[in-house]
Coordinates of C-alpha atoms in Angstrom, one line a residue:
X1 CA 0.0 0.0 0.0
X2 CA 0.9 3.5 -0.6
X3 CA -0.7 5.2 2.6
X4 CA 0.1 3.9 6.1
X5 CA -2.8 5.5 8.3
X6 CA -1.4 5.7 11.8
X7 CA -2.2 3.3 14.2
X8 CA -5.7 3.4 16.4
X9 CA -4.7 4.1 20.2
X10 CA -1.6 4.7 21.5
X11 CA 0.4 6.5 18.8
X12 CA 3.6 6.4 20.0
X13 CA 4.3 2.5 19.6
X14 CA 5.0 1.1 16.3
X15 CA 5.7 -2.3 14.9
X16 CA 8.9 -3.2 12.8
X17 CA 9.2 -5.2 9.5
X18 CA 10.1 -8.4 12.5
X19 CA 6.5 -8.1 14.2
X20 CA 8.1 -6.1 17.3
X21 CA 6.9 -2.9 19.0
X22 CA 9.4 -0.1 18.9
X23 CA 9.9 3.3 20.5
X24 CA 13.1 3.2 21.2
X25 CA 13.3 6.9 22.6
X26 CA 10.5 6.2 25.4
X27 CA 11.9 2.8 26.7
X28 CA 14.7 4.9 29.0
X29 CA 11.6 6.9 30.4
X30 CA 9.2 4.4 30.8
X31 CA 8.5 2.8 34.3
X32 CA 9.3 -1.2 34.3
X33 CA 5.4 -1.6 35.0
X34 CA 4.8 0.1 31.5
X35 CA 7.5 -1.5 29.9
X36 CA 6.3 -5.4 31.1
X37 CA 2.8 -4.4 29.8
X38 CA 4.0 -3.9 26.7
X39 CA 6.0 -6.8 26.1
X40 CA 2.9 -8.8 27.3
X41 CA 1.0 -7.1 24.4
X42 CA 3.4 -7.9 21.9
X43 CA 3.5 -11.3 22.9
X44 CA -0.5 -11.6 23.0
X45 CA -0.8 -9.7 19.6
X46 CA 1.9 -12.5 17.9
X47 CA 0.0 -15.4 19.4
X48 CA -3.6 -14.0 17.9
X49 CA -2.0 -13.7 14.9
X50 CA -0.7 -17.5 14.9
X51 CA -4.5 -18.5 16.0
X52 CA -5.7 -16.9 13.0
X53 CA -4.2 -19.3 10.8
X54 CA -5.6 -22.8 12.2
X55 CA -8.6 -21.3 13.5
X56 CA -11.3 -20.3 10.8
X57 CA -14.4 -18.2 11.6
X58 CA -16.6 -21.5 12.5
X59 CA -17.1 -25.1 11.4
X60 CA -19.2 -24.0 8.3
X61 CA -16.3 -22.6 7.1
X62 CA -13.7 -25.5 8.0
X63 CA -15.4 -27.9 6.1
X64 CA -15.6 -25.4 3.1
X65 CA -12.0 -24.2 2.5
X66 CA -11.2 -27.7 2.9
X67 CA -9.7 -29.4 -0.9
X68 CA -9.3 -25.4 -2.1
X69 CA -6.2 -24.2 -3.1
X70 CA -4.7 -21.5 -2.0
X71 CA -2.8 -17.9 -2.8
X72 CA -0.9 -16.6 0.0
X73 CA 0.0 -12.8 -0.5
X74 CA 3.1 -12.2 1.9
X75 CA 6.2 -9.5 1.7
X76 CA 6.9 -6.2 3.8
X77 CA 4.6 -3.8 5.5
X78 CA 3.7 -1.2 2.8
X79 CA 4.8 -2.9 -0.1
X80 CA 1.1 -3.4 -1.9
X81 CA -0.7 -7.0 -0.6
X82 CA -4.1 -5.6 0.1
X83 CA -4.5 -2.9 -2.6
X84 CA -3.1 -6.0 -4.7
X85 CA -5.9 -8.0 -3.6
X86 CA -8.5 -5.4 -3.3
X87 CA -8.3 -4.4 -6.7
X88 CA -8.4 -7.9 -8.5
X89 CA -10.9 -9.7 -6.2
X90 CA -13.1 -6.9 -4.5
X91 CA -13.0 -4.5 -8.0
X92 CA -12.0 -1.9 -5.6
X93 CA -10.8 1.2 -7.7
X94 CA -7.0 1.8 -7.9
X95 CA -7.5 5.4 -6.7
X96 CA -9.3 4.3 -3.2
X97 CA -6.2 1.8 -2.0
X98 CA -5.0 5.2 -0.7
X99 CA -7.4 4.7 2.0
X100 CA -7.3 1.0 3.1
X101 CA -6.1 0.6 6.5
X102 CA -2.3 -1.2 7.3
X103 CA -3.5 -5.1 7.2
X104 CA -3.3 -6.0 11.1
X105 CA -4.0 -9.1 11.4
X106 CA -4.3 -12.5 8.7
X107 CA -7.1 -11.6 5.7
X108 CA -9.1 -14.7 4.6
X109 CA -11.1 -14.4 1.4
X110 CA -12.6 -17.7 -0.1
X111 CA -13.6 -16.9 -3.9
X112 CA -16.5 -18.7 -5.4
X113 CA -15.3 -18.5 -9.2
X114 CA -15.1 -21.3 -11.8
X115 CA -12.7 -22.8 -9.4
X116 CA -12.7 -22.1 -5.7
X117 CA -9.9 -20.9 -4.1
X118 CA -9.0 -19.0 -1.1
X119 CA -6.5 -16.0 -0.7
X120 CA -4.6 -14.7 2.7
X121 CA -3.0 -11.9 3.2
X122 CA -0.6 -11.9 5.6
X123 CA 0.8 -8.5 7.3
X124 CA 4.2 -7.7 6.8
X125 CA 5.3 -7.3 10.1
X126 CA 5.1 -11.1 11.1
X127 CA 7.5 -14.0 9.9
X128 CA 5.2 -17.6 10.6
X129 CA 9.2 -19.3 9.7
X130 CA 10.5 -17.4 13.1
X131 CA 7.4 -18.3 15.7
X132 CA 6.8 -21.9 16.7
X133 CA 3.5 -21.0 17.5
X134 CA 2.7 -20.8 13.9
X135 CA 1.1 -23.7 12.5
X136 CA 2.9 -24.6 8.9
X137 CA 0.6 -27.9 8.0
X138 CA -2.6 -25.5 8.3
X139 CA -0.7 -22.5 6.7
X140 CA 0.9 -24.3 3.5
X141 CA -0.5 -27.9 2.7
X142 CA -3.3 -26.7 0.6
X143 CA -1.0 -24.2 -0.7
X144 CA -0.8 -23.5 -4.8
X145 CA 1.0 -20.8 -4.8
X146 CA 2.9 -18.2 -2.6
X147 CA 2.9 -14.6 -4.0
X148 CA 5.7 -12.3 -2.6
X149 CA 5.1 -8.8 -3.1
X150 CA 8.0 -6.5 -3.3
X151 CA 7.7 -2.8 -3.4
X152 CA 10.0 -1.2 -6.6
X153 CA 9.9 2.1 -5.3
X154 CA 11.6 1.1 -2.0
X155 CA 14.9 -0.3 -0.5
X156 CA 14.4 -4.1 -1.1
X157 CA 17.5 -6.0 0.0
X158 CA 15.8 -6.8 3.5
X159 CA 12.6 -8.1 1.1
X160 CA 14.6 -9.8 -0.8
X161 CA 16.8 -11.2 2.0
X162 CA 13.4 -12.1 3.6
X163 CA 11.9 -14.0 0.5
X164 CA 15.1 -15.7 0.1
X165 CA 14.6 -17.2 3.5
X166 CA 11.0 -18.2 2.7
X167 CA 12.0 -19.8 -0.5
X168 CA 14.6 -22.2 1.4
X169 CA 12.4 -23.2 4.2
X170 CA 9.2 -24.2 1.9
X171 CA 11.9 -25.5 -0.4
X172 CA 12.5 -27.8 2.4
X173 CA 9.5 -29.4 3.0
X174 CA 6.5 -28.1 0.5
X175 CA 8.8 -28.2 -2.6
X176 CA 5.8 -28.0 -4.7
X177 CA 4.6 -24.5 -4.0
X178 CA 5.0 -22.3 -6.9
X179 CA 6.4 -19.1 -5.6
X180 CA 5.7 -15.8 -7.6
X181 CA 7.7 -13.2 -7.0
X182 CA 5.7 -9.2 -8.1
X183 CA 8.2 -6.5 -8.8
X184 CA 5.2 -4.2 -8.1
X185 CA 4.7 -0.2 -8.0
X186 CA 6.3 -0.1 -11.6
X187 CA 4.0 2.2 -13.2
X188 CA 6.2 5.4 -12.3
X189 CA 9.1 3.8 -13.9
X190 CA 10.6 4.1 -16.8
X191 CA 11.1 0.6 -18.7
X192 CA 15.2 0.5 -18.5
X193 CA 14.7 0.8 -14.8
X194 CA 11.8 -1.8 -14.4
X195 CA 14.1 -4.5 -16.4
X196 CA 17.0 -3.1 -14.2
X197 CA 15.4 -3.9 -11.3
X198 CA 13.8 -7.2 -12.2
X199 CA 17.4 -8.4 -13.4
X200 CA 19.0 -7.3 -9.9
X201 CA 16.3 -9.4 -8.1
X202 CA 16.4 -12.1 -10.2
X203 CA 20.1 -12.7 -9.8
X204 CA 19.8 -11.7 -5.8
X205 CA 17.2 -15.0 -5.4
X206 CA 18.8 -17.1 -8.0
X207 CA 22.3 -16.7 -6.6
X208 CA 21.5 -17.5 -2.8
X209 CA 18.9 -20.9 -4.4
X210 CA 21.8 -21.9 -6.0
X211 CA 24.4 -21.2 -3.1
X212 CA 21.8 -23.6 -1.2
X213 CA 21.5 -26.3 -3.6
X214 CA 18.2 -25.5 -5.0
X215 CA 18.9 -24.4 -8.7
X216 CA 15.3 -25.5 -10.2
X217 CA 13.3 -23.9 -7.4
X218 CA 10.0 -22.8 -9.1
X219 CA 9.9 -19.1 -8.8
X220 CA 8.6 -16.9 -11.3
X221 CA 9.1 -12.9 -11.6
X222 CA 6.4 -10.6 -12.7
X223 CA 6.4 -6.7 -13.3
X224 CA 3.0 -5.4 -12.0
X225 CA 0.9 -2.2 -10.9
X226 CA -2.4 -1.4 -10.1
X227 CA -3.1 1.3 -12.4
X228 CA -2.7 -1.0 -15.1
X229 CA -3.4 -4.6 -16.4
X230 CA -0.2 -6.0 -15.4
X231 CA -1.4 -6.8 -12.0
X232 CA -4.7 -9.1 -13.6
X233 CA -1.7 -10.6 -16.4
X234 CA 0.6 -12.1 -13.8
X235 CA -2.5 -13.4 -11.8
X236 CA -4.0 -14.8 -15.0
X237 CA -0.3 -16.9 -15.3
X238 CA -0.6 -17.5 -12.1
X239 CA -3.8 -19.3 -11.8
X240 CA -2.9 -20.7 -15.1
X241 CA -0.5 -22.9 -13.4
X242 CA -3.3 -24.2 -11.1
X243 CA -5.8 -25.3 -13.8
X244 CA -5.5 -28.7 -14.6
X245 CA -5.1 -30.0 -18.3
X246 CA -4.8 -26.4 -19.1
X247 CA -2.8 -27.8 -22.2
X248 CA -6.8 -29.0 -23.7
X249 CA -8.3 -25.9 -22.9
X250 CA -5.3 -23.8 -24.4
X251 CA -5.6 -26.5 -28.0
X252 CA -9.4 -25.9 -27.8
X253 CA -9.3 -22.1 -28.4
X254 CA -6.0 -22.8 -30.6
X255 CA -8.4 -24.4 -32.8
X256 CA -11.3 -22.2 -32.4
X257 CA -8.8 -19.3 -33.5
X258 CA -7.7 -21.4 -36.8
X259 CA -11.2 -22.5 -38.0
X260 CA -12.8 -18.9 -37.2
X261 CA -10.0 -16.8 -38.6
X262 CA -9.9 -15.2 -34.5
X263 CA -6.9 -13.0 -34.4
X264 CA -7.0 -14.2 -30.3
X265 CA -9.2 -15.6 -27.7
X266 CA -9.1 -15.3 -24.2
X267 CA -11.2 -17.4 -21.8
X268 CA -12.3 -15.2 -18.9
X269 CA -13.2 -15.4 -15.0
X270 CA -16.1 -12.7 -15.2
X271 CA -15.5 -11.2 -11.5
X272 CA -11.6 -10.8 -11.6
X273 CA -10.9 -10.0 -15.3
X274 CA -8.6 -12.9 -15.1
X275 CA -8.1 -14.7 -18.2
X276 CA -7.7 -18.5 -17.4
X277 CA -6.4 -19.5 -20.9
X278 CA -5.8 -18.2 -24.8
X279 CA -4.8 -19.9 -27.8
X280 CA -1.2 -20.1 -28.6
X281 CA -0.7 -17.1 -30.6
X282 CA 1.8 -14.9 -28.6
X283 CA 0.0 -12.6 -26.0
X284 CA -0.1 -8.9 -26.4
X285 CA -1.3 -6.8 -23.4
X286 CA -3.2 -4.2 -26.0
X287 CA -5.7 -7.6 -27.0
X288 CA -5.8 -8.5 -23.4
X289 CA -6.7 -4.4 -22.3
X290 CA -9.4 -4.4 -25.3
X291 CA -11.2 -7.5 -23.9
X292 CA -10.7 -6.6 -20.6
X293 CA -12.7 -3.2 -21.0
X294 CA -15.2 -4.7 -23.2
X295 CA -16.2 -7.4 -20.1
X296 CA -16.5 -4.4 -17.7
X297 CA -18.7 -2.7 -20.4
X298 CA -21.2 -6.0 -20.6
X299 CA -21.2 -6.2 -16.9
X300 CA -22.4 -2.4 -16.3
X301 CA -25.2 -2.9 -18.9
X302 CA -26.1 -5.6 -17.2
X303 CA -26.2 -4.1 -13.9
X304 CA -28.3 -0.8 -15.5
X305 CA -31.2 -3.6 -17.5
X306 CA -30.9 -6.1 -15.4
X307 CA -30.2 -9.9 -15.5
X308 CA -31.2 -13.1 -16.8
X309 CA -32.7 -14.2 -13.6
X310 CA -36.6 -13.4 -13.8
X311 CA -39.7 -12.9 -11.5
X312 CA -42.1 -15.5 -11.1
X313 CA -44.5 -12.4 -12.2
X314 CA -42.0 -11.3 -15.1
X315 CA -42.2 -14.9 -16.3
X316 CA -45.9 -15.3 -16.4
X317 CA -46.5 -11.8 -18.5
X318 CA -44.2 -12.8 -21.0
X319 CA -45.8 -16.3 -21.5
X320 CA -49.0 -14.4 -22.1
X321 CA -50.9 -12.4 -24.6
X322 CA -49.8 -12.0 -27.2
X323 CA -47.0 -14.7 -27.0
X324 CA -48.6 -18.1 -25.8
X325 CA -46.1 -19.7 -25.4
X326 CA -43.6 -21.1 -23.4
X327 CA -40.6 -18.8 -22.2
X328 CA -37.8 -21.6 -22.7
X329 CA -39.1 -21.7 -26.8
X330 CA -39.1 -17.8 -27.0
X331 CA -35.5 -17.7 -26.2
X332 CA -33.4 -18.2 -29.5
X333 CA -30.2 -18.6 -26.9
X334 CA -30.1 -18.6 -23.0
X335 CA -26.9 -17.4 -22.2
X336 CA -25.1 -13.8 -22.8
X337 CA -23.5 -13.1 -26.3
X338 CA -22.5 -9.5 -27.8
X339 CA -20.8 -8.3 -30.9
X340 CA -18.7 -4.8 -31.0
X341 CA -17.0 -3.5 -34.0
X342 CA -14.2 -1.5 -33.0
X343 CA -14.0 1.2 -36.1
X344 CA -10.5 2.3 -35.9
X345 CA -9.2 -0.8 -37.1
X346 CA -12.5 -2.5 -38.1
X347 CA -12.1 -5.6 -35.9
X348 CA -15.5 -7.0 -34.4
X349 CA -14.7 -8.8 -30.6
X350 CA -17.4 -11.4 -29.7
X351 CA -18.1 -12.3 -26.0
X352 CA -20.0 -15.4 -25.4
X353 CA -21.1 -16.5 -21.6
X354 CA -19.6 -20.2 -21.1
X355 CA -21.2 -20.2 -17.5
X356 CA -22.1 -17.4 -14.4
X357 CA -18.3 -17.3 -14.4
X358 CA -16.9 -18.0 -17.1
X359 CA -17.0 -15.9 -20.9
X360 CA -15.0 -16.6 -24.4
X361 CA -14.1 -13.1 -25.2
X362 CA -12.4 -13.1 -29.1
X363 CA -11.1 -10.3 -31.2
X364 CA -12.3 -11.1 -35.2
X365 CA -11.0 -10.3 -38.6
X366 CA -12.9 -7.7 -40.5
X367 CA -13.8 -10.2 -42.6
X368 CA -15.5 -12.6 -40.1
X369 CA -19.6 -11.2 -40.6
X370 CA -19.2 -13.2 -44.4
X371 CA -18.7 -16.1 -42.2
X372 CA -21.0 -15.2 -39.2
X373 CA -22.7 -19.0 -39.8
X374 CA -20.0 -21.0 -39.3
X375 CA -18.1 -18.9 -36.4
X376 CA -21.5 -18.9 -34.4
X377 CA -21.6 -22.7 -35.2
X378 CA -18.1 -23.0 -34.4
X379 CA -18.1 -21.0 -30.9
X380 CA -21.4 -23.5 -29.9
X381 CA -19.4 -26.4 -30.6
X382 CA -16.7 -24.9 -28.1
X383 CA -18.6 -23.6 -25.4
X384 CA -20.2 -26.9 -24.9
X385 CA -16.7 -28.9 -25.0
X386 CA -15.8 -26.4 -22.1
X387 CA -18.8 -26.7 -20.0
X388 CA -18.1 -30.7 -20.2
X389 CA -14.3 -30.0 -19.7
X390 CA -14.4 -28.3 -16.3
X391 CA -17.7 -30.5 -15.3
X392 CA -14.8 -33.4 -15.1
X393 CA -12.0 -31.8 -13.9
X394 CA -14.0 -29.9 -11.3
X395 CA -13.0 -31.5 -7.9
X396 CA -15.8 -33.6 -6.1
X397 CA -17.1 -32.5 -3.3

């Protein structure tokens, strides 16, 4: 984040990057009563936070989060996690992170999408590798993938020295966690400096792996902000790696792209804007920004004139004079499909729904509409090979 409001109560305390309370300049006049309250404090504060992690609001919500994989959003205090998350999973404006409070305490978020997942954000000023009341089975078993955050406007040798440290102890006994490391608060930066920077990291992590004997450790290195669609990019490729089989869903809309003429598809998660897969043709974020927009422009029609879902009442009227007839053989197609024509360079993008969650969003050749047939044909044939593709990799409950 790029506000720190300050801290509710006593002002004058505040907590380093290790988790510890600091004021240095009042311990010498504080009273040993005062200073044995506040270690007892800090110690109580550190063991809420462990409790957080095994502890889940209620039963309900043990039994639910149980089988979904996990994002964990770690790194220093300041350094982006909840305006990261707020932005991609709450559609929070960019502008308002200015205002979210400093995360005190472990952030749970379970996301009902086309596969569930949960995400926690952890606060920077704890490390669960240095307290033994931190549970590591609860925290990491279910773990997909561990997102470190790492603020590119700010000193980052103790971030990096940090992640390194994380790296080596998962390394150690979750070996299968992909770690993805965000290079993020790069929109003020000009691009010599971001690849700069993302080349100094790189060799900073890769140098201490390999030091340690761990020279194919799976960690990944993405340049993002929130002002732009780099953050929802290196999400998509991180969710990507979740997916299972996402090599069939990546040949089906290869395929689609080949027999349609489609310049590119995506297949999106509605909520998030992230795209789950594409076709093989090499990914340009100007294709990915154009689709992007366009889902945010269906979903605000759609909030303004309403949904699919209809009234009981709504239902009957339109069964009725002067239709007679049943609503399901009125409807030509019961899911969401639009067609815009872009008229600087003439190229049509077609959205088609695929479920509540899920849309194929493609951008067209200008000569697609002599073809319109065959591409609506095509796209049927498609959608209905990925409703039966994730109704048998979907996980059973």
């Amino acid at each position: 984040m790029t506000f720190n409001p300050p801290l509710r109560g006593n002002s004058i305390a505040e907590i380093d990057s290790h988790g510890n309370f600091a004021s240095h300049s009042l311990a010498a006049t504080m009273s040993p009563a005062a200073l044995n309250l506040r270690r007892i404090h800090e110690q109580s504060t550190t063991t809420r936070l462990a409790k957080d992690v095994a502890k889940p609001a209620d039963g309900t919500a043990a039994r639910s989060s149980k089988g979904k994989p996990r994002l964990v959003l770690m790194g220093q205090r300041r350094s982006g996690k909840s305006s990261i998350s707020s932005v991609v999973f709450h559609k929070l404006p960019p502008n308002e992170t200015l205002f979210l409070e400093s995360t005190a305490r472990i952030q749970k978020d379970s996301m009902a999408s086309f596969m569930d997942f949960q995400v926690w954000d952890f606060p920077g000023q704890i490390d669960v590798f240095e307290n033994p009341d931190f549970d590591m089975d609860a925290i990491f078993d279910e773990v997909g993938a561990l997102i470190w955050v790492i603020d590119a406007q700010d000193d980052y040798l103790e971030a990096v020295t940090r992640l390194n440290t994380t790296i080596l102890a998962l390394q150690g006994h979750y070996p299968n966690i992909n770690i993805e490391v965000f290079i993020h608060k790069v929109d003020g930066l000009s691009d010599d400096y971001k690849l700069d920077i993302q080349r100094d990291i790189t060799i900073r992590i890769q140098d201490e792996l390999s030091d340690n004997g761990f020279e194919n450790a799976p960690v990944t290195f993405h340049l993002t902000s929130i002002y732009n669609h780099s953050i929802f990019e290196a999400f998509s490729r991180v969710i990507q790696k979740l997916i299972p089989r996402l090599g069939t869903l990546e040949s089906m809309l290869t395929n689609l792209c080949r027999t349609c003429r489609f310049e590119k598809a995506y297949l999106f998660d509605v909520l998030s804007k992230i795209y789950i897969a594409t076709d093989s043709a090499t990914a340009d974020m100007a294709s990915y920004e154009i689709c992007s927009d366009y889902i945010d422009v269906i979903i605000d029609i759609t909030e303004v004139y309403g949904t699919w879902q209809r009234s009981d009442e709504s239902t009957r009227l339109l069964e009725g004079e002067p239709y007679n007839a049943p609503l399901e053989d009125q409807i030509g197609c019961s899911t969401a499909e639009s067609c815009l024509v872009l008229h600087d360079s003439n190229r049509p993008i077609m959205l088609r729904e695929v479920d509540r969650y899920l849309a194929l969003v493609a951008i067209m050749k200008d000569d697609s509409y002599d073809r319109m047939p065959l591409v609506n044909m095509n796209v049927e044939a498609v959608v209905d090979g990925l409703t039966e593709f994730f109704n048998i990799t979907k996980p059973r409950k």
